PDB file of N, CA and C in Angstrom:
ATOM      1  N   UNK A   5     173.941  -1.225  59.467  1.00 57.00           N
ATOM      2  CA  UNK A   5     173.936   0.001  59.454  1.00 57.00           C
ATOM      3  C   UNK A   5     174.392   0.217  61.142  1.00 57.00           C
ATOM      4  N   UNK A   6     175.361   0.627  61.129  1.00 69.00           N
ATOM      5  CA  UNK A   6     175.793   1.326  62.276  1.00 69.00           C
ATOM      6  C   UNK A   6     175.074   2.776  62.644  1.00 69.00           C
ATOM      7  N   UNK A   7     175.235   3.089  63.870  1.00 63.00           N
ATOM      8  CA  UNK A   7     174.260   4.402  64.643  1.00 63.00           C
ATOM      9  C   UNK A   7     175.366   5.750  63.326  1.00 63.00           C
ATOM     10  N   UNK A   8     176.728   5.708  63.526  1.00 68.00           N
ATOM     11  CA  UNK A   8     177.820   6.753  62.599  1.00 68.00           C
ATOM     12  C   UNK A   8     176.995   6.768  61.332  1.00 68.00           C
ATOM     13  N   UNK A   9     176.955   5.273  60.808  1.00 67.00           N
ATOM     14  CA  UNK A   9     176.722   5.811  58.933  1.00 67.00           C
ATOM     15  C   UNK A   9     175.207   6.326  59.057  1.00 67.00           C
ATOM     16  N   UNK A  10     174.506   6.084  60.122  1.00 69.00           N
ATOM     17  CA  UNK A  10     173.047   6.676  60.052  1.00 69.00           C
ATOM     18  C   UNK A  10     172.789   8.032  60.046  1.00 69.00           C
ATOM     19  N   UNK A  11     173.764   8.387  61.258  1.00 66.00           N
ATOM     20  CA  UNK A  11     173.650  10.095  61.120  1.00 66.00           C
ATOM     21  C   UNK A  11     174.212  10.870  60.400  1.00 66.00           C
ATOM     22  N   UNK A  12     175.091  10.416  59.899  1.00 75.00           N
ATOM     23  CA  UNK A  12     175.915  11.064  58.750  1.00 75.00           C
ATOM     24  C   UNK A  12     174.752  10.712  57.403  1.00 75.00           C
ATOM     25  N   UNK A  13     173.664  10.124  57.266  1.00 82.00           N
ATOM     26  CA  UNK A  13     172.731  10.080  55.770  1.00 82.00           C
ATOM     27  C   UNK A  13     171.548  10.971  56.452  1.00 82.00           C
ATOM     28  N   UNK A  14     171.327  11.997  57.565  1.00 79.00           N
ATOM     29  CA  UNK A  14     170.129  12.302  58.039  1.00 79.00           C
ATOM     30  C   UNK A  14     170.147  13.819  57.299  1.00 79.00           C
ATOM     31  N   UNK A  15     169.261  14.181  56.766  1.00 86.00           N
ATOM     32  CA  UNK A  15     169.492  15.639  56.180  1.00 86.00           C
ATOM     33  C   UNK A  15     169.516  16.808  56.978  1.00 86.00           C
ATOM     34  N   UNK A  16     169.656  17.791  56.479  1.00 86.00           N
ATOM     35  CA  UNK A  16     170.076  19.050  57.017  1.00 86.00           C
ATOM     36  C   UNK A  16     168.496  19.328  58.132  1.00 86.00           C
ATOM     37  N   UNK A  17     167.668  19.076  57.554  1.00 85.00           N
ATOM     38  CA  UNK A  17     166.253  19.560  58.061  1.00 85.00           C
ATOM     39  C   UNK A  17     166.133  18.748  59.046  1.00 85.00           C
ATOM     40  N   UNK A  18     166.376  17.301  58.906  1.00 82.00           N
ATOM     41  CA  UNK A  18     165.847  16.414  59.908  1.00 82.00           C
ATOM     42  C   UNK A  18     166.990  16.917  61.059  1.00 82.00           C
ATOM     43  N   UNK A  19     168.274  17.449  61.189  1.00 83.00           N
ATOM     44  CA  UNK A  19     169.551  17.750  61.713  1.00 83.00           C
ATOM     45  C   UNK A  19     168.705  19.294  62.436  1.00 83.00           C
ATOM     46  N   UNK A  20     168.359  19.407  61.930  1.00 87.00           N
ATOM     47  CA  UNK A  20     167.812  21.086  62.526  1.00 87.00           C
ATOM     48  C   UNK A  20     166.352  20.552  63.413  1.00 87.00           C
ATOM     49  N   UNK A  21     165.813  19.388  62.563  1.00 83.00           N
ATOM     50  CA  UNK A  21     164.429  19.034  63.952  1.00 83.00           C
ATOM     51  C   UNK A  21     164.792  18.451  64.963  1.00 83.00           C
ATOM     52  N   UNK A  22     165.425  17.616  64.849  1.00 83.00           N
ATOM     53  CA  UNK A  22     165.921  16.774  66.139  1.00 83.00           C
ATOM     54  C   UNK A  22     166.943  18.054  67.056  1.00 83.00           C
ATOM     55  N   UNK A  23     167.353  19.158  66.559  1.00 87.00           N
ATOM     56  CA  UNK A  23     168.646  20.053  67.277  1.00 87.00           C
ATOM     57  C   UNK A  23     167.301  20.964  68.474  1.00 87.00           C
ATOM     58  N   UNK A  24     166.242  21.149  67.071  1.00 88.00           N
ATOM     59  CA  UNK A  24     165.284  21.701  68.090  1.00 88.00           C
ATOM     60  C   UNK A  24     164.551  21.119  68.631  1.00 88.00           C
ATOM     61  N   UNK A  25     164.179  19.941  68.736  1.00 86.00           N
ATOM     62  CA  UNK A  25     163.272  18.876  70.245  1.00 86.00           C
ATOM     63  C   UNK A  25     164.213  19.078  71.336  1.00 86.00           C
ATOM     64  N   UNK A  26     165.303  19.038  70.971  1.00 89.00           N
ATOM     65  CA  UNK A  26     166.405  18.557  72.297  1.00 89.00           C
ATOM     66  C   UNK A  26     166.296  19.853  72.358  1.00 89.00           C
ATOM     67  N   UNK A  27     166.033  20.855  72.274  1.00 91.00           N
ATOM     68  CA  UNK A  27     166.240  22.238  72.740  1.00 91.00           C
ATOM     69  C   UNK A  27     165.269  22.795  73.709  1.00 91.00           C
ATOM     70  N   UNK A  28     164.115  22.492  72.933  1.00 88.00           N
ATOM     71  CA  UNK A  28     162.622  23.312  73.270  1.00 88.00           C
ATOM     72  C   UNK A  28     162.329  22.153  74.626  1.00 88.00           C
ATOM     73  N   UNK A  29     162.926  20.986  74.241  1.00 88.00           N
ATOM     74  CA  UNK A  29     162.192  19.658  75.197  1.00 88.00           C
ATOM     75  C   UNK A  29     163.331  20.536  76.757  1.00 88.00           C
ATOM     76  N   UNK A  30     164.506  20.687  76.712  1.00 91.00           N
ATOM     77  CA  UNK A  30     165.643  21.251  77.343  1.00 91.00           C
ATOM     78  C   UNK A  30     164.984  22.222  78.198  1.00 91.00           C
ATOM     79  N   UNK A  31     164.102  23.066  77.855  1.00 90.00           N
ATOM     80  CA  UNK A  31     164.264  24.306  78.311  1.00 90.00           C
ATOM     81  C   UNK A  31     162.882  24.902  79.411  1.00 90.00           C
ATOM     82  N   UNK A  32     162.434  23.034  79.330  1.00 86.00           N
ATOM     83  CA  UNK A  32     161.492  23.012  80.683  1.00 86.00           C
ATOM     84  C   UNK A  32     162.219  22.627  82.064  1.00 86.00           C
ATOM     85  N   UNK A  33     163.426  22.019  81.413  1.00 91.00           N
ATOM     86  CA  UNK A  33     164.210  21.352  82.919  1.00 91.00           C
ATOM     87  C   UNK A  33     164.646  22.321  83.757  1.00 91.00           C
ATOM     88  N   UNK A  34     164.922  23.341  83.472  1.00 92.00           N
ATOM     89  CA  UNK A  34     165.534  24.450  85.057  1.00 92.00           C
ATOM     90  C   UNK A  34     164.411  24.960  85.214  1.00 92.00           C
ATOM     91  N   UNK A  35     162.548  24.996  84.809  1.00 88.00           N
ATOM     92  CA  UNK A  35     161.387  25.585  85.743  1.00 88.00           C
ATOM     93  C   UNK A  35     161.474  24.508  86.183  1.00 88.00           C
ATOM     94  N   UNK A  36     161.116  23.289  86.175  1.00 88.00           N
ATOM     95  CA  UNK A  36     160.828  22.236  86.805  1.00 88.00           C
ATOM     96  C   UNK A  36     161.727  21.874  87.644  1.00 88.00           C
ATOM     97  N   UNK A  37     162.857  22.027  87.543  1.00 91.00           N
ATOM     98  CA  UNK A  37     163.866  21.901  88.758  1.00 91.00           C
ATOM     99  C   UNK A  37     163.445  23.303  90.050  1.00 91.00           C
ATOM    100  N   UNK A  38     163.739  24.312  89.097  1.00 90.00           N
ATOM    101  CA  UNK A  38     163.229  25.625  90.105  1.00 90.00           C
ATOM    102  C   UNK A  38     161.919  25.494  91.163  1.00 90.00           C
ATOM    103  N   UNK A  39     161.172  24.905  90.393  1.00 88.00           N
ATOM    104  CA  UNK A  39     159.559  25.111  90.880  1.00 88.00           C
ATOM    105  C   UNK A  39     159.530  23.929  91.844  1.00 88.00           C
ATOM    106  N   UNK A  40     160.656  22.725  91.819  1.00 87.00           N
ATOM    107  CA  UNK A  40     160.093  21.662  92.732  1.00 87.00           C
ATOM    108  C   UNK A  40     161.228  21.866  94.333  1.00 87.00           C
ATOM    109  N   UNK A  41     162.442  23.118  93.776  1.00 90.00           N
ATOM    110  CA  UNK A  41     163.076  23.438  94.764  1.00 90.00           C
ATOM    111  C   UNK A  41     162.664  24.519  95.707  1.00 90.00           C
ATOM    112  N   UNK A  42     162.408  25.111  94.979  1.00 89.00           N
ATOM    113  CA  UNK A  42     161.743  26.031  95.396  1.00 89.00           C
ATOM    114  C   UNK A  42     160.133  26.700  96.291  1.00 89.00           C
ATOM    115  N   UNK A  43     159.253  25.629  95.436  1.00 84.00           N
ATOM    116  CA  UNK A  43     158.073  25.226  95.824  1.00 84.00           C
ATOM    117  C   UNK A  43     156.862  26.285  95.522  1.00 84.00           C
ATOM    118  N   UNK A  44     157.807  27.211  94.783  1.00 86.00           N
ATOM    119  CA  UNK A  44     157.039  28.688  94.720  1.00 86.00           C
ATOM    120  C   UNK A  44     156.623  28.345  93.032  1.00 86.00           C
ATOM    121  N   UNK A  45     155.197  28.557  93.196  1.00 87.00           N
ATOM    122  CA  UNK A  45     154.328  28.671  92.294  1.00 87.00           C
ATOM    123  C   UNK A  45     153.488  30.217  91.147  1.00 87.00           C
ATOM    124  N   UNK A  46     153.735  30.887  92.295  1.00 84.00           N
ATOM    125  CA  UNK A  46     152.766  32.119  92.462  1.00 84.00           C
ATOM    126  C   UNK A  46     153.174  32.571  91.027  1.00 84.00           C
ATOM    127  N   UNK A  47     154.467  32.358  90.599  1.00 86.00           N
ATOM    128  CA  UNK A  47     154.514  33.376  89.069  1.00 86.00           C
ATOM    129  C   UNK A  47     153.966  32.160  87.767  1.00 86.00           C
ATOM    130  N   UNK A  48     153.618  30.943  88.060  1.00 88.00           N
ATOM    131  CA  UNK A  48     153.151  30.556  87.183  1.00 88.00           C
ATOM    132  C   UNK A  48     151.717  30.168  86.408  1.00 88.00           C
ATOM    133  N   UNK A  49     150.945  30.307  85.258  1.00 89.00           N
ATOM    134  CA  UNK A  49     149.592  30.267  85.172  1.00 89.00           C
ATOM    135  C   UNK A  49     149.075  29.163  84.537  1.00 89.00           C
ATOM    136  N   UNK A  50     148.164  29.325  85.785  1.00 90.00           N
ATOM    137  CA  UNK A  50     147.542  27.569  85.471  1.00 90.00           C
ATOM    138  C   UNK A  50     146.699  27.875  84.580  1.00 90.00           C
ATOM    139  N   UNK A  51     146.521  29.037  83.493  1.00 91.00           N
ATOM    140  CA  UNK A  51     145.854  28.169  82.129  1.00 91.00           C
ATOM    141  C   UNK A  51     146.611  28.426  81.261  1.00 91.00           C
ATOM    142  N   UNK A  52     147.945  28.795  81.581  1.00 92.00           N
ATOM    143  CA  UNK A  52     148.597  28.704  80.388  1.00 92.00           C
ATOM    144  C   UNK A  52     149.297  27.225  80.651  1.00 92.00           C
ATOM    145  N   UNK A  53     149.845  26.896  81.611  1.00 91.00           N
ATOM    146  CA  UNK A  53     150.431  25.363  81.711  1.00 91.00           C
ATOM    147  C   UNK A  53     149.327  24.364  81.272  1.00 91.00           C
ATOM    148  N   UNK A  54     148.044  24.352  81.640  1.00 94.00           N
ATOM    149  CA  UNK A  54     147.303  23.701  81.632  1.00 94.00           C
ATOM    150  C   UNK A  54     146.979  23.241  79.701  1.00 94.00           C
ATOM    151  N   UNK A  55     146.379  24.587  79.351  1.00 95.00           N
ATOM    152  CA  UNK A  55     146.455  24.872  77.890  1.00 95.00           C
ATOM    153  C   UNK A  55     147.970  23.925  76.923  1.00 95.00           C
ATOM    154  N   UNK A  56     148.762  24.297  77.757  1.00 94.00           N
ATOM    155  CA  UNK A  56     150.357  24.036  77.022  1.00 94.00           C
ATOM    156  C   UNK A  56     150.573  22.156  77.334  1.00 94.00           C
ATOM    157  N   UNK A  57     149.876  21.558  78.420  1.00 96.00           N
ATOM    158  CA  UNK A  57     150.260  20.848  78.310  1.00 96.00           C
ATOM    159  C   UNK A  57     149.307  19.602  77.670  1.00 96.00           C
ATOM    160  N   UNK A  58     147.645  20.180  77.392  1.00 97.00           N
ATOM    161  CA  UNK A  58     146.885  19.501  76.414  1.00 97.00           C
ATOM    162  C   UNK A  58     147.478  19.390  75.380  1.00 97.00           C
ATOM    163  N   UNK A  59     148.054  20.616  74.625  1.00 96.00           N
ATOM    164  CA  UNK A  59     148.516  20.909  73.238  1.00 96.00           C
ATOM    165  C   UNK A  59     149.796  20.168  72.670  1.00 96.00           C
ATOM    166  N   UNK A  60     150.772  19.994  74.112  1.00 96.00           N
ATOM    167  CA  UNK A  60     151.783  18.890  74.021  1.00 96.00           C
ATOM    168  C   UNK A  60     151.518  17.493  74.107  1.00 96.00           C
ATOM    169  N   UNK A  61     150.196  17.190  74.420  1.00 97.00           N
ATOM    170  CA  UNK A  61     149.591  15.678  74.728  1.00 97.00           C
ATOM    171  C   UNK A  61     149.220  15.458  72.913  1.00 97.00           C
ATOM    172  N   UNK A  62     148.629  16.557  72.512  1.00 97.00           N
ATOM    173  CA  UNK A  62     148.188  16.312  71.589  1.00 97.00           C
ATOM    174  C   UNK A  62     149.317  16.093  70.257  1.00 97.00           C
ATOM    175  N   UNK A  63     150.142  16.728  70.223  1.00 96.00           N
ATOM    176  CA  UNK A  63     151.435  17.051  69.304  1.00 96.00           C
ATOM    177  C   UNK A  63     151.935  15.270  69.826  1.00 96.00           C
ATOM    178  N   UNK A  64     152.234  14.806  71.395  1.00 96.00           N
ATOM    179  CA  UNK A  64     152.514  13.585  70.958  1.00 96.00           C
ATOM    180  C   UNK A  64     151.582  12.061  70.760  1.00 96.00           C
ATOM    181  N   UNK A  65     150.190  12.581  70.205  1.00 97.00           N
ATOM    182  CA  UNK A  65     149.245  11.208  69.705  1.00 97.00           C
ATOM    183  C   UNK A  65     149.619  12.065  68.340  1.00 97.00           C
ATOM    184  N   UNK A  66     149.911  13.209  67.632  1.00 97.00           N
ATOM    185  CA  UNK A  66     150.333  13.225  66.238  1.00 97.00           C
ATOM    186  C   UNK A  66     151.611  12.380  65.752  1.00 97.00           C
ATOM    187  N   UNK A  67     152.135  12.969  66.833  1.00 94.00           N
ATOM    188  CA  UNK A  67     153.422  12.131  66.293  1.00 94.00           C
ATOM    189  C   UNK A  67     153.821  10.795  66.088  1.00 94.00           C
ATOM    190  N   UNK A  68     152.381  10.161  67.116  1.00 97.00           N
ATOM    191  CA  UNK A  68     152.389   8.683  67.039  1.00 97.00           C
ATOM    192  C   UNK A  68     151.709   8.205  66.094  1.00 97.00           C
ATOM    193  N   UNK A  69     150.130   8.946  65.962  1.00 97.00           N
ATOM    194  CA  UNK A  69     149.244   9.034  64.214  1.00 97.00           C
ATOM    195  C   UNK A  69     150.678   9.024  63.006  1.00 97.00           C
ATOM    196  N   UNK A  70     151.784   9.905  63.130  1.00 96.00           N
ATOM    197  CA  UNK A  70     152.475   9.931  62.019  1.00 96.00           C
ATOM    198  C   UNK A  70     153.480   9.083  61.942  1.00 96.00           C
ATOM    199  N   UNK A  71     154.151   8.173  63.258  1.00 94.00           N
ATOM    200  CA  UNK A  71     155.058   7.594  63.900  1.00 94.00           C
ATOM    201  C   UNK A  71     156.470   9.165  63.459  1.00 94.00           C
ATOM    202  N   UNK A  72     156.390   9.889  63.679  1.00 89.00           N
ATOM    203  CA  UNK A  72     157.348  10.753  63.540  1.00 89.00           C
ATOM    204  C   UNK A  72     158.522  11.168  65.123  1.00 89.00           C
ATOM    205  N   UNK A  73     159.441  10.142  65.037  1.00 85.00           N
ATOM    206  CA  UNK A  73     160.126  10.094  66.233  1.00 85.00           C
ATOM    207  C   UNK A  73     160.435  11.298  66.395  1.00 85.00           C
ATOM    208  N   UNK A  74     160.747  12.123  66.361  1.00 82.00           N
ATOM    209  CA  UNK A  74     161.384  13.685  66.564  1.00 82.00           C
ATOM    210  C   UNK A  74     160.348  14.164  67.248  1.00 82.00           C
ATOM    211  N   UNK A  75     159.079  14.118  66.440  1.00 89.00           N
ATOM    212  CA  UNK A  75     158.072  14.773  67.494  1.00 89.00           C
ATOM    213  C   UNK A  75     157.763  13.629  68.666  1.00 89.00           C
ATOM    214  N   UNK A  76     157.607  12.757  68.621  1.00 92.00           N
ATOM    215  CA  UNK A  76     157.024  11.405  69.473  1.00 92.00           C
ATOM    216  C   UNK A  76     158.286  11.989  70.909  1.00 92.00           C
ATOM    217  N   UNK A  77     159.112  11.752  70.596  1.00 90.00           N
ATOM    218  CA  UNK A  77     160.505  11.681  71.603  1.00 90.00           C
ATOM    219  C   UNK A  77     159.982  13.276  72.565  1.00 90.00           C
ATOM    220  N   UNK A  78     160.249  14.390  71.636  1.00 90.00           N
ATOM    221  CA  UNK A  78     160.091  15.559  71.917  1.00 90.00           C
ATOM    222  C   UNK A  78     159.067  15.694  72.903  1.00 90.00           C
ATOM    223  N   UNK A  79     157.847  15.298  72.435  1.00 94.00           N
ATOM    224  CA  UNK A  79     156.650  16.036  73.540  1.00 94.00           C
ATOM    225  C   UNK A  79     156.544  15.076  74.170  1.00 94.00           C
ATOM    226  N   UNK A  80     156.736  13.470  74.254  1.00 95.00           N
ATOM    227  CA  UNK A  80     156.801  12.630  75.316  1.00 95.00           C
ATOM    228  C   UNK A  80     157.424  13.384  76.719  1.00 95.00           C
ATOM    229  N   UNK A  81     158.693  13.357  76.210  1.00 94.00           N
ATOM    230  CA  UNK A  81     160.056  14.447  77.260  1.00 94.00           C
ATOM    231  C   UNK A  81     159.125  15.889  77.920  1.00 94.00           C
ATOM    232  N   UNK A  82     158.741  16.477  77.124  1.00 94.00           N
ATOM    233  CA  UNK A  82     158.451  18.074  77.584  1.00 94.00           C
ATOM    234  C   UNK A  82     156.596  17.160  78.044  1.00 94.00           C
ATOM    235  N   UNK A  83     155.924  16.251  77.644  1.00 96.00           N
ATOM    236  CA  UNK A  83     154.706  16.487  78.696  1.00 96.00           C
ATOM    237  C   UNK A  83     154.957  15.987  80.010  1.00 96.00           C
ATOM    238  N   UNK A  84     155.788  15.255  80.357  1.00 95.00           N
ATOM    239  CA  UNK A  84     156.216  14.857  81.320  1.00 95.00           C
ATOM    240  C   UNK A  84     156.586  16.093  82.263  1.00 95.00           C
ATOM    241  N   UNK A  85     157.550  16.873  81.595  1.00 93.00           N
ATOM    242  CA  UNK A  85     158.352  18.093  81.950  1.00 93.00           C
ATOM    243  C   UNK A  85     156.899  18.927  82.672  1.00 93.00           C
ATOM    244  N   UNK A  86     156.051  19.602  81.611  1.00 94.00           N
ATOM    245  CA  UNK A  86     154.857  19.892  81.818  1.00 94.00           C
ATOM    246  C   UNK A  86     153.670  19.697  82.985  1.00 94.00           C
ATOM    247  N   UNK A  87     153.531  18.360  82.683  1.00 95.00           N
ATOM    248  CA  UNK A  87     152.901  17.551  83.635  1.00 95.00           C
ATOM    249  C   UNK A  87     153.717  17.858  85.006  1.00 95.00           C
ATOM    250  N   UNK A  88     154.469  17.394  85.209  1.00 93.00           N
ATOM    251  CA  UNK A  88     155.242  17.699  86.379  1.00 93.00           C
ATOM    252  C   UNK A  88     155.160  19.318  87.089  1.00 93.00           C
ATOM    253  N   UNK A  89     155.340  19.991  86.588  1.00 92.00           N
ATOM    254  CA  UNK A  89     155.351  22.079  86.609  1.00 92.00           C
ATOM    255  C   UNK A  89     153.616  21.718  87.201  1.00 92.00           C
ATOM    256  N   UNK A  90     153.086  21.320  86.264  1.00 93.00           N
ATOM    257  CA  UNK A  90     150.898  21.739  86.526  1.00 93.00           C
ATOM    258  C   UNK A  90     150.997  21.108  87.586  1.00 93.00           C
ATOM    259  N   UNK A  91     151.190  19.906  87.631  1.00 92.00           N
ATOM    260  CA  UNK A  91     151.140  19.118  88.724  1.00 92.00           C
ATOM    261  C   UNK A  91     151.697  19.741  90.162  1.00 92.00           C
ATOM    262  N   UNK A  92     152.990  20.646  90.183  1.00 90.00           N
ATOM    263  CA  UNK A  92     153.152  20.754  91.575  1.00 90.00           C
ATOM    264  C   UNK A  92     152.241  22.671  91.540  1.00 90.00           C
ATOM    265  N   UNK A  93     152.160  22.861  90.494  1.00 90.00           N
ATOM    266  CA  UNK A  93     151.380  23.936  90.669  1.00 90.00           C
ATOM    267  C   UNK A  93     150.361  24.100  91.223  1.00 90.00           C
ATOM    268  N   UNK A  94     148.821  22.655  90.745  1.00 88.00           N
ATOM    269  CA  UNK A  94     147.849  22.432  91.558  1.00 88.00           C
ATOM    270  C   UNK A  94     148.412  22.357  92.800  1.00 88.00           C
ATOM    271  N   UNK A  95     149.286  21.515  93.678  1.00 86.00           N
ATOM    272  CA  UNK A  95     149.656  20.845  95.091  1.00 86.00           C
ATOM    273  C   UNK A  95     150.142  22.303  95.528  1.00 86.00           C
ATOM    274  N   UNK A  96     150.803  22.957  94.974  1.00 84.00           N
ATOM    275  CA  UNK A  96     151.231  23.966  95.814  1.00 84.00           C
ATOM    276  C   UNK A  96     150.588  25.147  95.578  1.00 84.00           C
ATOM    277  N   UNK A  97     149.402  25.360  94.835  1.00 82.00           N
ATOM    278  CA  UNK A  97     148.548  26.399  94.614  1.00 82.00           C
ATOM    279  C   UNK A  97     147.680  26.645  96.159  1.00 82.00           C
ATOM    280  N   UNK A  98     147.251  27.639  96.753  1.00 71.00           N
ATOM    281  CA  UNK A  98     146.841  28.202  98.104  1.00 71.00           C
ATOM    282  C   UNK A  98     145.653  27.409  97.805  1.00 71.00           C
ATOM    283  N   UNK A  99     144.551  28.041  96.830  1.00 70.00           N
ATOM    284  CA  UNK A  99     143.231  27.401  96.791  1.00 70.00           C
ATOM    285  C   UNK A  99     143.223  26.238  96.606  1.00 70.00           C
ATOM    286  N   UNK A 100     144.022  25.424  95.920  1.00 67.00           N
ATOM    287  CA  UNK A 100     143.986  23.852  95.515  1.00 67.00           C
ATOM    288  C   UNK A 100     143.916  22.902  97.164  1.00 67.00           C
ATOM    289  N   UNK A 101     144.814  23.563  97.530  1.00 67.00           N
ATOM    290  CA  UNK A 101     145.538  22.944  99.169  1.00 67.00           C
ATOM    291  C   UNK A 101     144.374  23.301 100.180  1.00 67.00           C
ATOM    292  N   UNK A 102     143.946  24.068 100.451  1.00 74.00           N
ATOM    293  CA  UNK A 102     142.699  24.626 100.532  1.00 74.00           C
ATOM    294  C   UNK A 102     141.502  23.291 100.562  1.00 74.00           C
ATOM    295  N   UNK A 103     141.089  23.301  98.887  1.00 68.00           N
ATOM    296  CA  UNK A 103     140.532  22.367  98.917  1.00 68.00           C
ATOM    297  C   UNK A 103     140.617  20.882  98.984  1.00 68.00           C
ATOM    298  N   UNK A 104     141.594  20.362  99.187  1.00 69.00           N
ATOM    299  CA  UNK A 104     142.344  18.954  99.148  1.00 69.00           C
ATOM    300  C   UNK A 104     142.063  18.954 100.799  1.00 69.00           C
ATOM    301  N   UNK A 105     142.063  19.945 101.533  1.00 73.00           N
ATOM    302  CA  UNK A 105     142.298  19.995 102.944  1.00 73.00           C
ATOM    303  C   UNK A 105     140.399  19.918 103.502  1.00 73.00           C
ATOM    304  N   UNK A 106     139.925  21.198 103.189  1.00 72.00           N
ATOM    305  CA  UNK A 106     138.235  21.039 102.943  1.00 72.00           C
ATOM    306  C   UNK A 106     137.859  19.764 102.651  1.00 72.00           C
ATOM    307  N   UNK A 107     137.873  18.654 101.877  1.00 74.00           N
ATOM    308  CA  UNK A 107     137.585  17.305 101.272  1.00 74.00           C
ATOM    309  C   UNK A 107     137.920  16.377 101.974  1.00 74.00           C
ATOM    310  N   UNK A 108     139.035  16.363 102.896  1.00 75.00           N
ATOM    311  CA  UNK A 108     139.762  15.318 103.390  1.00 75.00           C
ATOM    312  C   UNK A 108     140.898  14.826 102.807  1.00 75.00           C
ATOM    313  N   UNK A 109     140.809  15.089 101.398  1.00 67.00           N
ATOM    314  CA  UNK A 109     142.028  14.631 100.680  1.00 67.00           C
ATOM    315  C   UNK A 109     143.712  14.732 101.028  1.00 67.00           C
ATOM    316  N   UNK A 110     143.418  15.683 101.963  1.00 63.00           N
ATOM    317  CA  UNK A 110     145.108  16.341 102.068  1.00 63.00           C
ATOM    318  C   UNK A 110     145.751  15.377 103.349  1.00 63.00           C
TER     319      UNK A 110
END
């Protein structure tokens, strides 16, 4: 079976799931790029990104347990992007940098 025939056999709900997964995952690319480029993290909520990143990790585990490939793929990529943004938030946040400097880790 080739890819074209496989894709043509997908149900409308599966297509919607794949499109939704791609769109919601790609939505994090501009934020990750702008955060990396500007090094500006003041407007990013540490609490929100922490909770969100843990939630995405849990969705990834759920997808793996149910072997749901759209959920696995979308949440794996989203976890990497959200984790990247969260990491930048921590790294560029003034208090965190002061802590690293104080402990000699910076």
